[in-house]
Amino acid sequence: MSKHEVTVTVNGRPQQACVEARMTLVDLLRDVLRQTGTHVGCEHGVCGACTVLFNGRPIRSCLMFAVQADAADIVTVEGLADASGNLSVLQDAFWEAHGLQCGYCTPGMLIAAQALLEETVTPTDEEIREAISGNLCRCTGYQQIIEAIRLASRSSTAQVADHDE
Amino acid sequence: MTSEPRSGFRYISRKRRPQEDRRFLTGQGRFVADVDLPGMKHVALVTSPYARARIRGIDTSAALGAPGVLGVLTGDELARATDPLYTGIHVPGVRRYPLAAGEVRYVGEWVAAVVAEDRYLAEDAAELVAVDYEAQEPVVDPEQAVLPDAPLVHVDQGSNVLLRKRWNWGAVAEEFAAADHRISYRARWHRSSTVPIETFGVVARWDESAELLDVWASIQMPKFPDHLANALRLPGNAVRVHFDVDVGGSYGVKRGIKHSVLVGHLARTLRVPVRLIEDRLENMRGGDAHGPDRIFDVSLAFDSDGTVRAMKMRALDDLGAYAGRAPLQLGKPVGAIVGPYTIRAVEYEAISVATNKTVQEAVRGFGQSPTNFAIEMGMDRIARQLGIERLELRRRNFIAADQFPYLIPSGSTYDSGDYHAVMDKVLDAVDYPALVARRDELRREGRLAGIGIATCLEPSGGNSSFEPLLNTRNETTTWMDSCMVRVDLSGSVTAVMGTSSSGQGHETLLSTVIGEVLERDPDTVRVVHADSLNALPSNSPVGSRMAIMLGGAGAGAARRIRQAVVAIGAHNLGVSTADVEYSEGAVHVRGTPERGLSWKEIVAIAHRKYHLMPDGMEPGLQAAFVWEVPGGGTLPGDDGRVQMYPCYAFEGHLVLAEVDRETGLISLRSYVVGHDCGTVINPDIVHGMTYGGVAHGIGAALYERFSYDPSGQLVSQSFMDYLLPSAHEIPDIRIVSHCTPSPLTTFGQKGSGESGYLGAPAAVVSAVNDALAAIGLEVNEIPLWPGALGDRIAAAEETGTGTAGNARAVPWAGPQ
């Protein structure tokens, strides 16, 4: 099996690896680069646990080969908090609303929500449901996740308003 | 949320951010697939394509020669080296090993395991293992499998019926004879499960010098280390299971004992760390984690005023190819066999039949949700037959608040409850007349709309009494849990628990109750998960038990710490313990706050100043507490009467559904659930589990099914065909809380881990039947897939069956 050099930027840090053509992006992230926050749930693109931001857009890292990610900019759950470990507004809102239980779908859910809020500052409930509809959660019934995203949206808006004053 | 119960507690029942959430939000959880040991090798499995076949031979030579392969293990080799896996009932002819030996009994059953340098290479090599099968006629239909001439899944057992028990509690025949009316009906709960987003995984490492097997697994299983050691023929102290592994969801099924025996054996024989992480296909087909698959035949005897006098229930469960623990799921519902109702007499027959399908595992509620579904369908039928409003019918049969403690015919005593009060709150919260008006408005628009009602109980505080009930060789009468609390020299508090967690928030639970007792900030209490060699006994988070059992044990240990602090304080203040007061960890002479000792001072005495300790007191500041399930400790009587679980939470669901006339697609427009689980330790955690339980129940009612074709092929084995509900399918859910404390537990708490799931399927079916009554249809099997339902609606409308009156019984369609 042929090996290929891949260079990816993960959470702002350029990383290099030599991988087989058949290695998936999620296996590169988890097994080679040891960023294990991103999870594997179904490996056929349905559950969304492996969602990462790929050049700013949420994608399934189980459905992409690592070699396809060459030169890409990737953000995983480990990249959401700031450098000193302070939680992002979104992470804090998930904590406040207890928008998780076992934590397994959480990284993908956070990434999907992050992508939504970057596009739509104050989403409606319908827009929130649409944005996370590709991410399955078995613990929460989605209720507190939706509450968390609403809360994050309100908090971000309030922060912007504070800043404007 | 409305009407949050108020409490006199300092921390309990109050909003507090769950302690464990932070690590999950930052990607710092430690799941089994995150465990990375130096030199670790990877397993891929060779699985059976046949539902039933003899294995004539296995050629592993090509696989052994493939790149990166360390070894290939077959079932015959493993069966020689290990003992059969534990079975919950007495079926000596059913021997189960991790890999099939000689014969395969379901599609996806593991036949051989390949170990290689990485998973990719292991899968390459697994494809090179050549298995020579001789296919045989499978047994797929459970109602055929019980017949005497059916092919046998296990020839040595002599029958596919692995369990058949019948009990009579009360004057069933007399009640049936005396009642004004009788109905009989069938309810079919097809095979589904909990299907966590994390599959099962296990990592094992054998340390030859210590003769010790270290195991990390995504486990939620009582007595897992013991079962593992037994099967591997090792002493219990040669297996160390690490409980500090985060489990990515379980809801009952994460009991990968066969996976762990296999991987433990491979690590030991190959002398390398080995890991097996199921892929989704392995999980769905061969993970042995399917759930109940039940046919209920029920008869009810009732009077014209709606009083239900007696019930006869026969539950036939298709348990799949091996017994495992699944047959015991027919026993647990005995503890709440009459639901929240005053039904006086019950005949219950439980039958487990083996077929050539994937093995079942424990699923949220341990059989209670299907049973509730069957009971509630009958309550709706009686209401329609008598023309009594459905909630009113239930109210006429509710056990009243002043009847507790209440002994039900099958021997369990319900601890407490106020079902009328909960339903009053639900009706208020939802504005019931407005909900009815909304339904009727939809109907006027020509739509099929219906309101569903379901009320049921959540037995909690699991005590495993169903084991001796269904297996007289099993004398289990304790199902303890425990906690150790230590205060170190700095005054910090650490609690040690002896099991892993799968999303239930045990760290928050323990720190909250310990903080409550010690009057110390729970956020300063650290909770750690021990391993099986340094843990006190635990029976893991099953049976909605941890708020009761782990909470009770943590509080018990904290009380012992508090007593020690009081004793040290009184001794040094020169007064008796009766004359001091404890306040936030400090102790002072009653009425004289200035004469006292601080927490730090008392901790320092305990750790350093033995000369200041009361005589006979042990140094340090630590306490262990092992708690027995309240009301446990006795074996069932010969009549099968037994106290099942100690505590009984109540839930009442009210749902508005619409059925699309053309497609049969069901949409839920409004969902309210009233919930009384006694004192709530952490409201966000309890609400979260209830929301999730409702969603899981909606999945079971509308979408999820492991379907088999007549040849025994599993045709829903990926997330493309086994449909988990997404945020689109789950409606906004409203919880209405009520609190009737349990008199049996430390703070009045009951269990809540199965809440929502226990009543949601019944409620959804109730709503659909209310909608379909207009066209004379009734459904009695779940899940309710739109295709089949749409066809039936079209047929009903074509034949012009009535638009009013009682629903016509629809014959059960058979297993497909």
Coordinates of N, CA, C and O in Angstrom, one line a residue, chain B residues 415-479:
Chain B
D415 N -43.6 2.0 47.3 CA -43.2 2.8 48.4 C -44.0 4.0 48.6 O -44.5 4.3 49.7
S416 N -44.3 4.8 47.5 CA -45.0 6.0 47.7 C -45.4 6.6 46.3 O -44.9 6.1 45.3
G417 N -46.3 7.5 46.3 CA -46.7 8.1 45.0 C -48.0 8.9 45.2 O -48.7 8.8 46.2
D418 N -48.2 9.8 44.2 CA -49.5 10.5 44.2 C -49.8 10.8 42.7 O -49.5 11.8 42.1
Y419 N -50.3 9.7 42.1 CA -50.5 9.7 40.6 C -51.5 10.8 40.2 O -51.3 11.4 39.1
H420 N -52.6 10.9 40.9 CA -53.6 11.9 40.6 C -52.9 13.3 40.6 O -53.2 14.1 39.6
A421 N -52.1 13.6 41.5 CA -51.5 15.0 41.6 C -50.6 15.2 40.4 O -50.6 16.3 39.8
V422 N -49.9 14.2 40.0 CA -49.0 14.4 38.8 C -49.9 14.6 37.6 O -49.6 15.6 36.8
M423 N -50.9 13.9 37.4 CA -51.7 14.0 36.2 C -52.5 15.4 36.2 O -52.7 16.0 35.2
D424 N -52.9 15.8 37.4 CA -53.5 17.2 37.5 C -52.5 18.2 37.0 O -52.8 19.1 36.2
K425 N -51.2 18.1 37.4 CA -50.2 19.0 37.0 C -50.0 19.0 35.5 O -49.8 20.0 34.8
V426 N -50.0 17.8 34.9 CA -49.8 17.6 33.5 C -50.9 18.3 32.7 O -50.7 19.1 31.8
L427 N -52.2 18.1 33.2 CA -53.3 18.7 32.5 C -53.3 20.2 32.6 O -53.6 20.9 31.6
D428 N -52.9 20.7 33.7 CA -52.8 22.1 33.9 C -51.7 22.7 32.9 O -51.9 23.7 32.3
A429 N -50.5 22.0 33.0 CA -49.4 22.5 32.2 C -49.7 22.6 30.7 O -49.2 23.5 30.0
V430 N -50.4 21.6 30.2 CA -50.6 21.5 28.8 C -51.8 22.2 28.4 O -52.0 22.4 27.2
D431 N -52.7 22.6 29.3 CA -54.0 23.2 29.0 C -54.8 22.2 28.2 O -54.9 22.4 27.0
Y432 N -55.2 21.2 28.9 CA -55.8 20.0 28.2 C -57.0 20.4 27.3 O -57.0 19.9 26.1
P433 N -57.9 21.3 27.7 CA -59.0 21.6 26.8 C -58.4 22.2 25.5 O -58.9 22.0 24.4
A434 N -57.4 23.0 25.6 CA -56.8 23.6 24.4 C -56.1 22.5 23.5 O -56.2 22.6 22.3
L435 N -55.5 21.5 24.2 CA -54.9 20.5 23.4 C -56.0 19.7 22.6 O -55.8 19.3 21.4
V436 N -57.1 19.4 23.3 CA -58.2 18.7 22.7 C -58.7 19.5 21.5 O -59.0 19.0 20.4
A437 N -58.9 20.9 21.7 CA -59.4 21.7 20.7 C -58.4 21.7 19.5 O -58.9 21.7 18.3
R438 N -57.1 21.7 19.8 CA -56.1 21.6 18.7 C -56.3 20.4 17.9 O -56.2 20.4 16.6
R439 N -56.4 19.2 18.6 CA -56.6 18.0 17.9 C -57.9 18.0 17.0 O -57.9 17.7 15.8
D440 N -59.0 18.6 17.6 CA -60.2 18.6 16.9 C -60.2 19.5 15.7 O -60.8 19.3 14.6
E441 N -59.4 20.6 15.8 CA -59.2 21.5 14.7 C -58.5 20.8 13.5 O -58.9 20.9 12.4
L442 N -57.5 20.0 13.9 CA -56.8 19.3 12.9 C -57.7 18.3 12.2 O -57.7 18.1 11.0
R443 N -58.5 17.7 13.0 CA -59.5 16.7 12.4 C -60.5 17.4 11.5 O -60.8 16.9 10.4
R444 N -60.9 18.6 11.9 CA -61.8 19.3 11.0 C -61.2 19.6 9.6 O -61.8 19.8 8.6
E445 N -59.9 19.8 9.7 CA -59.1 20.1 8.5 C -58.9 18.8 7.6 O -58.2 18.8 6.6
G446 N -59.5 17.7 8.1 CA -59.4 16.5 7.4 C -58.2 15.6 7.7 O -57.9 14.6 7.1
R447 N -57.5 16.0 8.8 CA -56.3 15.2 9.1 C -56.6 14.2 10.2 O -57.6 14.2 10.9
L448 N -55.7 13.1 10.2 CA -55.9 12.1 11.3 C -55.0 12.6 12.5 O -53.8 12.5 12.4
A449 N -55.7 13.0 13.5 CA -54.9 13.5 14.7 C -55.4 12.8 15.9 O -56.6 12.5 16.0
G450 N -54.5 12.6 16.9 CA -54.9 11.9 18.1 C -54.1 12.3 19.3 O -53.0 12.8 19.1
I451 N -54.7 12.2 20.4 CA -54.0 12.4 21.7 C -53.7 11.1 22.3 O -54.6 10.2 22.4
G452 N -52.5 11.0 22.8 CA -52.1 9.7 23.5 C -51.9 10.0 24.9 O -51.4 11.0 25.3
I453 N -52.2 9.0 25.7 CA -52.0 9.0 27.1 C -51.4 7.7 27.6 O -51.8 6.6 27.1
A454 N -50.4 7.8 28.4 CA -49.8 6.6 29.1 C -49.4 7.0 30.5 O -48.8 8.0 30.7
T455 N -49.7 6.1 31.4 CA -49.2 6.3 32.7 C -48.5 5.0 33.1 O -48.9 3.9 32.8
C456 N -47.4 5.1 33.8 CA -46.7 3.9 34.2 C -45.7 4.1 35.3 O -45.4 5.3 35.7
L457 N -45.1 3.1 35.8 CA -44.1 3.2 36.9 C -42.7 2.9 36.5 O -42.5 2.1 35.5
E458 N -41.8 3.4 37.2 CA -40.4 3.1 37.0 C -39.9 2.4 38.3 O -39.5 3.1 39.2
P459 N -39.8 1.1 38.3 CA -39.2 0.4 39.5 C -37.8 0.8 39.5 O -37.1 0.7 38.5
S460 N -37.3 1.2 40.7 CA -35.9 1.6 40.7 C -35.2 1.2 42.0 O -35.8 0.9 43.0
G461 N -33.8 1.2 41.9 CA -33.0 0.7 43.0 C -32.7 -0.8 42.8 O -32.7 -1.6 43.7
G462 N -32.4 -1.2 41.6 CA -32.3 -2.6 41.1 C -31.7 -3.5 42.2 O -30.6 -3.3 42.7
N463 N -32.4 -4.6 42.4 CA -31.9 -5.6 43.4 C -31.7 -7.0 42.9 O -31.4 -7.9 43.6
S464 N -32.0 -7.2 41.6 CA -31.8 -8.5 41.0 C -32.6 -9.6 41.5 O -32.2 -10.8 41.4
S465 N -33.7 -9.3 42.1 CA -34.6 -10.4 42.7 C -35.1 -11.3 41.5 O -35.6 -12.4 41.8
F466 N -35.1 -10.8 40.3 CA -35.6 -11.6 39.2 C -34.6 -12.8 39.0 O -35.0 -13.8 38.3
E467 N -33.4 -12.8 39.5 CA -32.5 -13.9 39.3 C -33.0 -15.1 40.0 O -33.3 -16.2 39.4
P468 N -33.2 -15.1 41.3 CA -33.8 -16.2 42.0 C -35.2 -16.6 41.6 O -35.6 -17.7 41.6
L469 N -35.9 -15.5 41.1 CA -37.3 -15.8 40.7 C -37.3 -16.7 39.5 O -38.2 -17.6 39.4
L470 N -36.4 -16.5 38.5 CA -36.4 -17.2 37.3 C -35.4 -18.4 37.3 O -35.4 -19.2 36.4
N471 N -34.6 -18.5 38.3 CA -33.6 -19.5 38.4 C -33.4 -19.9 39.8 O -32.7 -19.3 40.6
T472 N -34.1 -21.0 40.2 CA -34.1 -21.4 41.6 C -32.7 -21.8 42.1 O -32.4 -21.9 43.3
R473 N -31.7 -22.0 41.2 CA -30.4 -22.3 41.6 C -29.6 -21.1 42.0 O -28.5 -21.2 42.6
N474 N -30.2 -19.9 41.7 CA -29.5 -18.7 42.0 C -30.1 -18.1 43.3 O -31.3 -17.9 43.4
E475 N -29.3 -17.9 44.3 CA -29.8 -17.4 45.6 C -29.4 -16.0 45.9 O -29.1 -15.6 47.0
T476 N -29.3 -15.2 44.8 CA -28.9 -13.8 45.0 C -29.9 -13.0 45.8 O -31.1 -12.9 45.4
T477 N -29.5 -12.5 47.0 CA -30.4 -11.6 47.7 C -29.8 -10.3 48.1 O -30.4 -9.6 48.9
T478 N -28.6 -10.1 47.6 CA -28.0 -8.7 47.9 C -27.5 -8.2 46.6 O -27.0 -8.9 45.7
W479 N -27.6 -6.9 46.4 CA -27.2 -6.2 45.2 C -26.7 -4.8 45.6 O -27.1 -3.8 45.2

